[in-house]
Amino acid sequence: MKHLWLVTLLAGAALAAGKDRPAEVNVNERYTVEAVSVSGVAESKVSKGLREDLQKLVGEKFSQQKVTELIKRLQKGFPNRAVSQKVSRGLKPEHVKLVLVVARRIDLNADFSATKAHYHSKQGWTGELSVSPGGLGANNRFSFGILSNADDLLERFAGLRAGYERLKLGTDRVRLAFQFESYHQIWNRSTLDELKSSPDVPGIYRTRQNSEPALTFLLANPLKLTVGASFQRFQTQFPAARTEAANAVIATLRYDRQLEDSAANRHRLEAGYGLRAVTRTLDSDFVYARHTWDLRYRFRRGDNRLEVQFVSGVISGRAPLFERFVLGNSQTLRGWSKFDVAPLGASRMAHNSLEYRYKIFRVVYDAGAAWDRGQHADPKHSLGVGLRRHEFSLLVAFPVRAGRAEPMFIAGMNF
Amino acid sequence: MGARAQILGGCLLAGFPVWAQSLVVRLSNDHLRVSAPGLRFVAGKPLERLHDGAPVAFAFQLSLSIDAHATILLRDIQRFVMSYDLWEEKFSILKLGHPRSSVSHLSAEGAEAWCLEALALPASGLASEKPFWMKLEGRMEDAREPAGLENEGSVSLSRLIELFSRRTRAEQTRWAAVAGPLRLAGLKKSSVRAPGAQ
């Protein structure tokens, strides 16, 4: 808790200034710590060393200075979240229980955050500003955001996003979420030109809305399953203006495990599988299935960090443009333009990236291919160097190819 | 401009988000001391933190002016760290600076009174019939405004004055109470009473 270190400093200075022993900064320092715990985050996300130091407090007299130091260490691990202490009476007389609470940082009654803002020298600006009103109880979360995104899909989509999340539905293991999105689109000339010679690919649309209810089940601690539905409606332009639907059953299975070994090296392994199955049963104009797989491993040893990521996807059937896979943006094949890799996207995709960081310096290598069924995959590579500190990053990336290579410049922040 | 309008204007200029409470001023051993019956600062967010077993730092400034709060003639700034005994359900206070002192086993009202009792301004330089105004300002301290507090023993007066001049951030809590115009001749006299220990 940010106020605590100040209080501790004040008290420490008071001690230094005085000749005899001063009164305790916290009157509860006369009591013995009975139990210590951390709430708001999975225990596995707290470093092993910190967990051990927290447990060392048990059986000792409560020390505000030690608690403040531990709060500062915990805060470092969760820089965007507020950490505070909650001390309560223990079960035994003259004992106290300490809980370090990691919460979302909420200023005033709302949490404003630029969740994504970056500049890409080929794509231009992408930005999203979202607000989560506070005071709705610990289990309810509303969010509202406006955005203009030229990075994730072939189109630039701009509009609003609103969501509701109930973090506990009867039990801590079930969550309910509902999201609504409404966008209008702007298309790149390369995509429009390529569409003329590709009658198999569905055409462009000017507006798109998505309503997505979903339930998330915590199956076992690092494993989560999300099931739900996605009702997408979009207004096509050619051959005639009409509204089409791509209503899907969605399912996602995710694994996220963070470990710390005996040498205090940190490992994080994330893996996921996603399915969007669009069927006529849900009154859809399309029939297809979109499968995605991803695997990410992160390793940290002191100031050295290594990150390896692999993603792949397959679409069976004829899917609209917003479902087609894109490579060559701020996350994949950095150094390439997505309109040079595949101006209409692709129904098959495989991508691998490797990043090494030392302090704020970073080097990245990407390799990937996007292709359609019946075509040969044409792997592409890129290299980049840059800086990264917390959420802020800067990268200059080059495509690895014969002839002239124009660098891509990517700068921005992700929260 | 009337005195009340000047006070209100002064408060608005100082950025008070709350309506200033009234301040009761008395003369005690040639010093001006205050109480603020309507002011409750051990309440709301500070009280919530105290009940969570966390210490809370407060800073108070008592000031005197002879032109309806336009310019400060005298000021006293004191800082305290308060905590709440979870088993005895009583408040303890550590007063920082010189002289350093502490007290325990206080009720919330007793803790508030003890802090205010520590503030005093000398009355020796004031003419008995000349009008003057007094203002009490308090705030729960924000760690994002260090104000040189790291070395509490050598905090300069200018840094503390700066602390009270600054607009607060959203998370801070602040209070104010005002009195005036007052005259020394019209003030109630009392001897120094013991702080609110029970």
Coordinates of C-alpha atoms in Angstrom, one line a residue:
Chain A
M1 CA 0.0 0.0 0.0
K2 CA 1.6 3.2 -1.2
H3 CA 0.9 5.1 2.0
L4 CA 2.6 2.6 4.2
W5 CA 6.1 3.1 3.0
L6 CA 5.7 6.8 3.8
V7 CA 4.5 6.0 7.2
T8 CA 7.4 3.7 7.8
L9 CA 9.9 6.3 6.6
L10 CA 8.4 8.8 8.9
A11 CA 8.6 6.5 11.8
G12 CA 12.2 5.5 10.9
A13 CA 13.2 9.1 10.7
A14 CA 11.5 9.8 14.0
L15 CA 13.6 6.9 15.5
A16 CA 16.8 8.4 14.1
A17 CA 15.9 11.8 15.3
G18 CA 15.1 10.6 18.9
K19 CA 17.6 9.7 21.6
D20 CA 15.4 7.1 23.3
R21 CA 13.1 4.4 21.8
P22 CA 10.1 5.9 20.2
A23 CA 6.5 4.7 20.4
E24 CA 5.6 2.1 17.8
V25 CA 4.4 3.5 14.4
N26 CA 1.7 0.8 14.5
V27 CA 0.4 -0.1 18.0
N28 CA -0.2 -3.6 16.7
E29 CA 3.5 -4.3 16.8
R30 CA 3.0 -5.6 20.3
Y31 CA 1.1 -8.6 18.9
T32 CA 2.4 -11.9 17.4
V33 CA 1.7 -12.8 13.8
E34 CA -0.5 -15.9 13.6
A35 CA -0.9 -16.3 9.9
V36 CA 0.1 -14.6 6.6
S37 CA -1.6 -14.9 3.2
V38 CA -1.9 -13.1 -0.1
S39 CA -5.3 -12.5 -1.7
G40 CA -6.4 -11.3 -5.1
V41 CA -3.8 -13.4 -7.0
A42 CA -3.0 -17.0 -7.3
E43 CA -0.3 -18.0 -4.9
S44 CA 1.7 -19.5 -7.7
K45 CA 2.0 -16.0 -9.2
V46 CA 3.9 -14.8 -6.2
S47 CA 7.6 -15.5 -6.3
K48 CA 8.9 -18.3 -4.2
G49 CA 11.3 -16.1 -2.3
L50 CA 8.6 -13.6 -1.4
R51 CA 6.3 -16.4 -0.3
E52 CA 9.0 -17.8 2.0
D53 CA 9.7 -14.3 3.4
L54 CA 6.0 -13.8 4.1
Q55 CA 5.8 -17.1 6.0
K56 CA 8.9 -16.1 8.1
L57 CA 6.7 -13.5 9.7
V58 CA 4.5 -16.2 11.4
G59 CA 5.4 -16.5 15.0
E60 CA 7.3 -13.2 15.1
K61 CA 6.1 -9.9 16.5
F62 CA 4.2 -7.9 13.9
S63 CA 6.6 -5.4 12.3
Q64 CA 5.2 -2.6 10.2
Q65 CA 8.6 -2.0 8.6
K66 CA 8.9 -5.6 7.4
V67 CA 5.3 -5.6 6.2
T68 CA 5.9 -2.4 4.2
E69 CA 9.0 -3.8 2.6
L70 CA 7.1 -7.0 1.6
I71 CA 4.3 -4.9 0.2
K72 CA 6.8 -3.0 -2.0
R73 CA 8.2 -6.3 -3.2
L74 CA 4.8 -7.6 -4.0
Q75 CA 3.9 -4.4 -5.7
K76 CA 6.9 -4.8 -8.1
G77 CA 5.4 -8.1 -9.3
F78 CA 2.0 -6.5 -10.0
P79 CA 2.8 -2.9 -11.1
N80 CA -0.7 -2.1 -12.4
R81 CA -2.5 -3.2 -9.2
A82 CA -2.7 -1.7 -5.8
V83 CA -1.4 -3.7 -2.9
S84 CA -2.6 -3.1 0.7
Q85 CA -2.4 -4.7 4.1
K86 CA -5.4 -6.1 6.1
V87 CA -4.6 -7.0 9.6
S88 CA -7.2 -8.6 11.8
R89 CA -7.4 -10.4 15.2
G90 CA -6.0 -13.9 15.3
L91 CA -7.7 -16.9 16.8
K92 CA -5.4 -16.8 19.8
P93 CA -5.4 -13.8 22.1
E94 CA -2.7 -11.2 21.4
H95 CA -2.2 -12.6 17.9
V96 CA -3.0 -11.1 14.5
K97 CA -3.6 -12.4 11.0
L98 CA -2.0 -10.5 8.1
V99 CA -3.4 -10.5 4.5
L100 CA -1.7 -8.7 1.7
V101 CA -4.5 -7.8 -0.7
V102 CA -3.6 -7.3 -4.4
A103 CA -6.5 -5.4 -6.0
R104 CA -7.3 -3.6 -9.2
R105 CA -6.2 0.0 -8.9
I106 CA -9.3 2.1 -8.9
D107 CA -9.0 5.9 -8.6
L108 CA -12.1 7.9 -7.8
N109 CA -15.1 5.9 -9.1
A110 CA -13.7 4.8 -12.3
D111 CA -10.6 3.1 -13.7
F112 CA -9.5 4.8 -17.0
S113 CA -6.9 3.0 -19.0
A114 CA -5.4 3.2 -22.4
T115 CA -5.3 -0.5 -22.9
K116 CA -3.5 -0.4 -26.2
A117 CA -1.9 2.5 -28.1
H118 CA 0.7 2.1 -30.7
Y119 CA 2.0 3.4 -33.9
H120 CA 3.0 1.1 -36.8
S121 CA 4.8 2.8 -39.7
K122 CA 2.7 0.9 -42.3
Q123 CA -0.6 0.7 -40.5
G124 CA -0.8 4.0 -38.7
W125 CA -2.2 4.4 -35.2
T126 CA -4.1 1.9 -33.1
G127 CA -5.6 3.0 -29.9
E128 CA -8.1 1.8 -27.3
L129 CA -9.4 3.7 -24.2
S130 CA -11.5 1.8 -21.8
V131 CA -13.2 2.7 -18.5
S132 CA -14.4 0.4 -15.7
P133 CA -16.8 2.1 -13.3
G134 CA -16.1 1.3 -9.7
G135 CA -18.5 0.9 -6.8
L136 CA -20.3 -2.1 -8.3
G137 CA -19.2 -4.6 -5.7
A138 CA -16.3 -7.1 -5.8
N139 CA -18.0 -9.5 -8.1
N140 CA -19.4 -7.3 -10.8
R141 CA -17.3 -5.5 -13.4
F142 CA -18.6 -3.3 -16.2
S143 CA -16.3 -1.9 -18.9
F144 CA -16.8 0.4 -21.8
G145 CA -14.3 1.2 -24.4
I146 CA -13.8 3.1 -27.6
L147 CA -11.2 2.0 -30.1
S148 CA -9.7 2.3 -33.6
N149 CA -7.7 -0.8 -34.5
A150 CA -5.6 -1.2 -37.6
D151 CA -3.4 -3.9 -36.3
D152 CA -5.3 -7.1 -35.4
L153 CA -7.4 -7.7 -38.6
L154 CA -7.1 -6.9 -42.3
E155 CA -9.6 -4.0 -41.8
R156 CA -9.3 -0.9 -39.6
F157 CA -12.2 -1.3 -37.3
A158 CA -13.4 1.6 -35.1
G159 CA -16.3 1.8 -32.7
L160 CA -17.2 0.8 -29.2
R161 CA -17.0 -2.2 -26.9
A162 CA -19.1 -2.7 -23.7
G163 CA -18.8 -5.6 -21.4
Y164 CA -20.1 -7.1 -18.1
E165 CA -18.4 -9.7 -16.1
R166 CA -19.6 -11.5 -13.0
L167 CA -16.5 -12.9 -11.3
K168 CA -18.3 -15.4 -9.1
L169 CA -21.4 -17.2 -10.3
G170 CA -22.4 -19.3 -7.2
T171 CA -18.8 -20.4 -6.8
D172 CA -15.4 -18.9 -7.4
R173 CA -14.8 -21.5 -10.1
V174 CA -17.5 -20.1 -12.5
R175 CA -17.5 -16.7 -14.2
L176 CA -20.1 -15.1 -16.5
A177 CA -19.2 -12.6 -19.1
F178 CA -21.1 -10.7 -21.8
Q179 CA -19.5 -8.5 -24.4
F180 CA -21.0 -6.3 -27.1
E181 CA -19.0 -4.7 -29.9
S182 CA -20.1 -2.4 -32.7
Y183 CA -17.6 -1.3 -35.4
H184 CA -17.4 0.3 -38.8
Q185 CA -14.7 -0.6 -41.2
I186 CA -12.1 1.0 -43.5
W187 CA -10.3 -1.2 -46.0
N188 CA -6.8 -1.0 -47.5
R189 CA -6.5 -0.7 -51.3
S190 CA -4.4 -3.9 -51.5
T191 CA -7.2 -5.9 -50.0
L192 CA -9.8 -4.4 -52.3
D193 CA -7.7 -5.0 -55.4
E194 CA -6.9 -8.6 -54.4
L195 CA -10.6 -9.3 -53.8
K196 CA -11.4 -8.6 -57.5
S197 CA -9.4 -11.7 -58.5
S198 CA -10.5 -13.9 -55.6
P199 CA -14.2 -14.8 -55.9
D200 CA -13.9 -17.6 -53.3
V201 CA -13.2 -15.1 -50.5
P202 CA -16.3 -13.3 -49.1
G203 CA -16.4 -9.6 -49.7
I204 CA -16.0 -6.5 -47.5
Y205 CA -18.5 -5.1 -45.1
R206 CA -19.0 -1.6 -43.7
T207 CA -20.4 -2.4 -40.3
R208 CA -20.1 -5.3 -37.9
Q209 CA -21.7 -6.1 -34.5
N210 CA -20.9 -8.9 -32.1
S211 CA -22.8 -10.1 -29.0
E212 CA -20.9 -12.7 -27.0
P213 CA -22.1 -14.3 -23.8
A214 CA -19.7 -16.8 -22.3
L215 CA -19.1 -18.9 -19.2
T216 CA -15.7 -19.6 -17.8
F217 CA -15.0 -22.7 -15.6
L218 CA -11.8 -23.0 -13.6
L219 CA -11.3 -26.8 -14.1
A220 CA -8.1 -27.1 -12.1
N221 CA -5.9 -24.3 -10.9
P222 CA -3.9 -23.5 -14.2
L223 CA -6.6 -24.8 -16.5
K224 CA -9.6 -22.8 -17.7
L225 CA -12.5 -23.6 -20.1
T226 CA -14.6 -21.0 -21.6
V227 CA -17.8 -21.8 -23.6
G228 CA -20.3 -19.5 -25.1
A229 CA -21.7 -18.1 -28.3
S230 CA -20.9 -15.3 -30.7
F231 CA -23.5 -13.6 -32.7
Q232 CA -21.9 -11.6 -35.5
R233 CA -23.9 -9.5 -37.9
F234 CA -22.2 -7.5 -40.7
Q235 CA -23.5 -5.4 -43.6
T236 CA -21.9 -6.5 -46.8
Q237 CA -21.4 -4.1 -49.8
F238 CA -21.1 -6.3 -52.9
P239 CA -22.8 -7.6 -54.9
A240 CA -25.7 -5.9 -52.9
A241 CA -26.0 -4.3 -49.5
R242 CA -27.4 -6.9 -47.1
T243 CA -26.9 -8.0 -43.6
E244 CA -25.3 -11.4 -43.0
A245 CA -24.7 -13.4 -39.9
A246 CA -21.8 -15.6 -38.7
N247 CA -23.2 -17.0 -35.4
A248 CA -20.9 -19.4 -33.7
V249 CA -20.4 -21.7 -30.7
I250 CA -17.1 -20.8 -29.1
A251 CA -14.9 -22.7 -26.8
T252 CA -11.5 -22.0 -25.4
L253 CA -9.2 -24.1 -23.2
R254 CA -6.3 -22.3 -21.6
Y255 CA -3.4 -23.4 -19.4
D256 CA -1.3 -20.9 -17.5
R257 CA 1.4 -22.0 -15.1
Q258 CA 4.1 -19.9 -13.5
L259 CA 7.0 -21.5 -11.7
E260 CA 10.1 -20.5 -9.8
D261 CA 13.0 -22.9 -9.5
S262 CA 15.4 -23.2 -6.7
A263 CA 17.8 -20.7 -8.3
A264 CA 15.0 -18.1 -8.3
N265 CA 14.6 -18.3 -12.1
R266 CA 11.1 -17.7 -13.3
H267 CA 9.3 -19.8 -15.8
R268 CA 5.9 -19.2 -17.3
L269 CA 4.1 -21.6 -19.6
E270 CA 0.9 -20.7 -21.4
A271 CA -1.0 -22.8 -23.9
G272 CA -4.4 -22.6 -25.4
Y273 CA -6.8 -24.0 -28.0
G274 CA -9.7 -22.0 -29.4
L275 CA -12.7 -23.0 -31.5
R276 CA -15.3 -21.0 -33.3
A277 CA -17.8 -23.3 -35.0
V278 CA -20.3 -21.4 -37.2
T279 CA -23.3 -23.5 -38.1
R280 CA -26.7 -23.1 -39.8
T281 CA -28.3 -24.3 -36.5
L282 CA -27.6 -20.8 -35.2
D283 CA -29.2 -19.1 -38.2
S284 CA -25.9 -18.3 -39.8
D285 CA -25.2 -17.4 -43.4
F286 CA -21.8 -19.1 -43.3
V287 CA -20.6 -22.6 -42.3
Y288 CA -17.0 -23.0 -41.1
A289 CA -14.8 -23.9 -38.1
R290 CA -11.9 -21.8 -37.0
H291 CA -9.3 -23.6 -34.9
T292 CA -6.3 -21.8 -33.2
W293 CA -3.5 -23.2 -31.1
D294 CA -0.9 -21.2 -29.1
L295 CA 2.0 -21.9 -26.9
R296 CA 4.2 -19.5 -25.1
Y297 CA 7.1 -20.0 -22.8
R298 CA 8.8 -17.2 -20.8
F299 CA 12.0 -17.5 -18.8
R300 CA 13.5 -14.9 -16.6
R301 CA 16.9 -15.0 -14.9
G302 CA 17.8 -11.7 -13.3
D303 CA 17.9 -9.1 -16.1
N304 CA 17.8 -11.7 -18.8
R305 CA 14.5 -12.7 -20.3
L306 CA 13.7 -15.1 -23.1
E307 CA 10.3 -15.6 -24.7
V308 CA 9.3 -18.2 -27.3
Q309 CA 5.9 -18.2 -28.8
F310 CA 4.2 -20.4 -31.4
V311 CA 0.7 -19.8 -32.8
S312 CA -1.1 -21.6 -35.6
G313 CA -4.6 -21.8 -37.0
V314 CA -6.8 -23.5 -39.5
I315 CA -10.1 -22.5 -41.0
S316 CA -12.2 -25.2 -42.6
G317 CA -15.0 -23.8 -44.8
R318 CA -15.6 -20.3 -46.2
A319 CA -15.1 -17.6 -43.5
P320 CA -15.7 -13.9 -43.7
L321 CA -12.6 -11.6 -43.7
F322 CA -12.6 -10.8 -40.0
E323 CA -12.0 -14.5 -39.3
R324 CA -9.1 -14.9 -41.7
F325 CA -5.6 -15.1 -40.2
V326 CA -3.2 -12.2 -40.5
L327 CA 0.6 -12.1 -40.2
G328 CA 2.7 -9.0 -40.5
N329 CA 1.5 -6.7 -37.7
S330 CA 2.8 -5.5 -34.3
Q331 CA 2.8 -9.0 -32.9
T332 CA 3.7 -11.3 -35.8
L333 CA 6.2 -11.1 -38.6
R334 CA 7.3 -7.7 -37.4
G335 CA 9.2 -6.2 -40.3
W336 CA 6.6 -7.2 -42.9
S337 CA 3.4 -5.5 -43.9
K338 CA 0.3 -7.7 -43.6
F339 CA -0.7 -6.5 -47.0
D340 CA 2.5 -7.9 -48.5
V341 CA 2.2 -11.2 -46.7
A342 CA -1.4 -11.9 -47.5
P343 CA -3.7 -9.0 -48.5
L344 CA -6.8 -11.1 -48.0
G345 CA -5.5 -13.0 -45.0
A346 CA -5.4 -16.8 -45.1
S347 CA -7.2 -19.9 -43.9
R348 CA -3.9 -21.5 -42.7
M349 CA -1.3 -19.9 -40.5
A350 CA 1.8 -20.9 -38.5
H351 CA 4.0 -18.4 -36.7
N352 CA 6.9 -18.6 -34.3
S353 CA 8.7 -15.8 -32.5
L354 CA 11.7 -15.6 -30.3
E355 CA 12.6 -12.6 -28.1
Y356 CA 15.5 -12.0 -25.9
R357 CA 15.7 -9.1 -23.5
Y358 CA 18.5 -7.8 -21.4
K359 CA 17.3 -5.0 -19.1
I360 CA 15.5 -2.7 -21.5
F361 CA 17.1 -3.9 -24.7
R362 CA 15.4 -6.5 -26.9
V363 CA 16.1 -8.5 -30.0
V364 CA 13.3 -10.3 -31.8
Y365 CA 13.2 -12.9 -34.5
D366 CA 9.9 -13.9 -36.2
A367 CA 9.2 -16.7 -38.7
G368 CA 5.8 -17.5 -40.2
A369 CA 3.6 -18.4 -43.1
A370 CA 0.0 -17.7 -44.1
W371 CA -1.6 -19.6 -46.9
D372 CA -4.9 -21.0 -48.2
R373 CA -5.9 -24.6 -48.7
G374 CA -4.3 -26.1 -51.8
Q375 CA -1.5 -23.5 -51.8
H376 CA 2.1 -24.0 -50.7
A377 CA 3.3 -22.2 -47.5
D378 CA 5.8 -19.5 -48.2
P379 CA 7.7 -19.0 -44.9
K380 CA 8.9 -15.4 -44.2
H381 CA 11.4 -14.2 -41.6
S382 CA 12.0 -10.9 -39.9
L383 CA 14.5 -9.5 -37.3
G384 CA 14.1 -6.5 -35.0
V385 CA 15.9 -4.6 -32.3
G386 CA 14.5 -2.2 -29.8
L387 CA 13.7 -1.2 -26.3
R388 CA 11.1 -2.2 -23.8
R389 CA 10.3 -1.0 -20.3
H390 CA 7.2 -2.1 -18.5
E391 CA 4.3 -1.5 -21.0
F392 CA 6.3 0.8 -23.3
S393 CA 8.1 -0.6 -26.3
L394 CA 10.0 0.6 -29.3
L395 CA 11.0 -1.7 -32.2
V396 CA 12.7 -1.3 -35.6
A397 CA 12.2 -4.5 -37.6
F398 CA 13.4 -5.6 -41.0
P399 CA 12.1 -8.3 -43.3
V400 CA 14.7 -11.0 -44.2
R401 CA 14.6 -11.1 -47.9
A402 CA 16.7 -10.5 -51.0
G403 CA 16.7 -7.0 -52.4
R404 CA 15.7 -3.8 -50.7
A405 CA 14.3 -4.2 -47.2
E406 CA 12.3 -1.3 -45.8
P407 CA 12.3 -1.2 -42.0
M408 CA 9.1 -1.2 -39.9
F409 CA 8.9 1.1 -37.0
I410 CA 6.6 0.1 -34.1
A411 CA 6.2 2.1 -30.9
G412 CA 3.6 2.1 -28.3
M413 CA 2.2 0.6 -25.1
N414 CA 0.1 -2.3 -24.0
F415 CA -1.6 -2.7 -20.7
Chain B
M1 CA -16.2 42.3 -0.2
G2 CA -17.6 40.9 3.1
A3 CA -15.5 38.8 5.4
R4 CA -17.6 35.7 4.7
A5 CA -17.2 36.1 1.0
Q6 CA -13.5 36.6 1.4
I7 CA -13.3 33.4 3.5
L8 CA -15.3 31.5 0.9
G9 CA -13.1 32.9 -1.9
G10 CA -10.0 32.0 0.0
C11 CA -11.2 28.5 0.5
L12 CA -12.1 28.1 -3.2
L13 CA -8.8 29.5 -4.3
A14 CA -7.0 27.1 -2.0
G15 CA -8.9 24.3 -3.7
F16 CA -11.0 23.0 -0.8
P17 CA -13.3 20.3 -2.0
V18 CA -15.4 20.5 1.2
W19 CA -17.2 23.3 3.0
A20 CA -14.9 24.5 5.8
Q21 CA -16.1 23.7 9.3
S22 CA -16.2 26.2 12.1
L23 CA -13.2 26.5 14.4
V24 CA -13.4 27.3 18.1
V25 CA -10.4 29.4 19.3
R26 CA -9.4 29.9 22.9
L27 CA -6.4 31.6 24.6
S28 CA -4.4 29.3 26.7
N29 CA -1.1 30.3 28.4
D30 CA -0.6 33.1 25.9
H31 CA -1.1 30.7 23.0
L32 CA -4.0 30.3 20.7
R33 CA -5.4 26.8 20.6
V34 CA -8.3 25.4 18.7
S35 CA -11.0 22.8 18.6
A36 CA -13.3 21.9 15.8
P37 CA -16.4 20.2 17.1
G38 CA -17.8 19.5 13.6
L39 CA -14.6 18.1 12.1
R40 CA -14.3 14.3 11.9
F41 CA -11.1 13.2 10.3
V42 CA -10.9 9.8 11.9
A43 CA -13.7 8.6 9.7
G44 CA -14.3 7.3 6.2
K45 CA -11.2 6.2 4.3
P46 CA -8.7 6.9 7.0
L47 CA -10.8 5.0 9.5
E48 CA -11.2 2.1 7.1
R49 CA -7.4 1.9 6.8
L50 CA -6.9 2.1 10.5
H51 CA -9.5 -0.7 11.1
D52 CA -7.4 -2.8 8.6
G53 CA -4.5 -2.5 10.9
A54 CA -2.6 0.0 8.8
P55 CA -1.0 3.1 10.2
V56 CA -2.2 6.4 8.7
A57 CA -0.2 9.7 8.6
F58 CA -1.9 13.0 9.1
A59 CA -0.5 16.5 8.7
F60 CA -2.2 19.7 10.1
Q61 CA -1.5 23.3 9.7
L62 CA -2.9 26.0 11.9
S63 CA -2.6 29.5 10.5
L64 CA -3.4 33.0 11.4
S65 CA -4.0 36.0 9.2
I66 CA -5.0 39.6 9.7
D67 CA -6.6 40.0 6.3
A68 CA -9.3 37.3 6.1
H69 CA -6.9 34.4 5.1
A70 CA -5.3 36.4 2.2
T71 CA -1.8 36.2 3.7
I72 CA -0.6 34.0 6.5
L73 CA 1.1 35.8 9.4
L74 CA 1.8 32.8 11.7
R75 CA 1.6 29.1 11.2
D76 CA 2.1 25.9 13.0
I77 CA 2.5 22.5 11.2
Q78 CA 2.4 19.2 13.0
R79 CA 2.4 15.7 11.7
F80 CA 1.1 12.5 13.3
V81 CA 1.0 8.7 12.7
M82 CA -2.1 7.1 14.0
S83 CA -2.8 3.4 14.4
Y84 CA -5.7 1.3 15.8
D85 CA -5.2 -1.4 18.4
L86 CA -7.1 -4.4 17.0
W87 CA -7.5 -6.1 20.3
E88 CA -8.1 -3.2 22.6
E89 CA -10.1 -1.2 19.9
K90 CA -8.4 2.0 20.8
F91 CA -6.3 4.5 18.9
S92 CA -2.6 5.3 19.4
I93 CA -0.8 8.4 18.0
L94 CA 2.9 9.1 17.4
K95 CA 3.6 12.8 17.0
L96 CA 6.5 13.5 14.8
G97 CA 9.0 16.4 14.9
H98 CA 10.2 18.1 18.1
P99 CA 9.2 17.5 20.7
R100 CA 8.2 14.0 19.8
S101 CA 5.5 12.4 21.9
S102 CA 3.0 9.6 21.8
V103 CA -0.3 8.6 23.4
S104 CA -2.5 5.5 23.4
H105 CA -5.9 4.1 24.5
L106 CA -7.8 6.9 22.8
S107 CA -11.3 6.9 21.3
A108 CA -11.7 8.3 17.8
E109 CA -12.9 11.6 19.2
G110 CA -10.1 11.6 21.8
A111 CA -7.5 11.0 19.0
E112 CA -8.9 13.9 17.0
A113 CA -8.8 16.2 20.0
W114 CA -5.2 15.1 20.9
C115 CA -4.0 16.1 17.4
L116 CA -5.6 19.5 17.5
E117 CA -4.4 20.1 21.0
A118 CA -0.8 19.8 19.8
L119 CA -1.3 22.8 17.5
A120 CA -0.7 26.3 19.0
L121 CA 0.2 29.8 17.8
P122 CA 1.8 32.5 20.1
A123 CA -0.6 35.3 20.9
S124 CA 2.0 37.6 22.3
G125 CA 2.4 39.8 19.1
L126 CA -1.3 40.4 18.6
A127 CA -3.0 43.6 19.6
S128 CA -6.0 42.8 21.8
E129 CA -8.5 44.7 19.7
K130 CA -7.1 44.0 16.2
P131 CA -9.2 41.5 14.2
F132 CA -7.6 38.3 13.0
W133 CA -8.6 35.1 11.3
M134 CA -7.6 31.5 11.9
K135 CA -7.7 28.4 9.7
L136 CA -7.0 24.8 10.4
E137 CA -6.1 22.6 7.4
G138 CA -5.5 18.8 7.6
R139 CA -4.8 16.1 5.2
M140 CA -4.1 12.4 5.2
E141 CA -0.7 12.2 3.6
D142 CA -0.1 10.9 0.2
A143 CA 3.1 8.9 -0.4
R144 CA 3.3 10.2 -4.0
E145 CA 4.0 13.6 -2.5
P146 CA 7.2 12.9 -0.6
A147 CA 7.8 16.6 0.2
G148 CA 11.2 15.8 1.7
L149 CA 9.6 13.6 4.3
E150 CA 12.2 10.9 3.9
N151 CA 14.3 12.7 6.4
E152 CA 11.7 13.8 8.8
G153 CA 14.2 15.1 11.3
S154 CA 15.2 17.8 8.9
V155 CA 12.1 18.6 7.0
S156 CA 12.2 22.3 6.1
L157 CA 9.3 24.6 6.9
S158 CA 9.2 25.6 3.2
R159 CA 8.6 22.0 2.2
L160 CA 5.8 21.6 4.6
I161 CA 4.2 24.9 3.5
E162 CA 4.5 23.6 -0.1
L163 CA 2.6 20.5 1.1
F164 CA -0.3 22.5 2.2
S165 CA -0.2 24.8 -0.9
R166 CA -0.4 22.0 -3.3
R167 CA -3.7 20.8 -4.8
T168 CA -4.4 17.3 -3.6
R169 CA -4.7 14.2 -5.8
A170 CA -7.9 12.3 -5.9
E171 CA -7.0 9.7 -3.3
Q172 CA -6.1 12.2 -0.6
T173 CA -8.5 13.3 2.1
R174 CA -8.4 16.8 3.4
W175 CA -10.3 18.9 5.9
A176 CA -10.5 22.6 6.8
A177 CA -12.1 24.7 9.6
V178 CA -12.0 28.5 9.8
A179 CA -12.8 31.2 12.3
G180 CA -12.8 35.0 12.2
P181 CA -12.8 37.8 12.5
L182 CA -11.7 37.3 16.1
R183 CA -10.2 39.6 18.7
L184 CA -7.9 38.6 21.6
A185 CA -10.0 40.5 24.0
G186 CA -13.1 38.5 23.1
L187 CA -11.5 35.0 23.4
K188 CA -12.3 32.5 26.1
K189 CA -9.3 31.9 28.3
S190 CA -8.4 28.4 29.6
S191 CA -5.4 26.5 31.0
V192 CA -3.7 23.8 29.0
R193 CA -5.7 20.6 29.4
A194 CA -4.4 17.1 29.1
P195 CA -5.0 15.6 25.6
G196 CA -7.9 13.2 25.3
A197 CA -6.5 10.1 27.0
Q198 CA -9.1 8.0 28.6

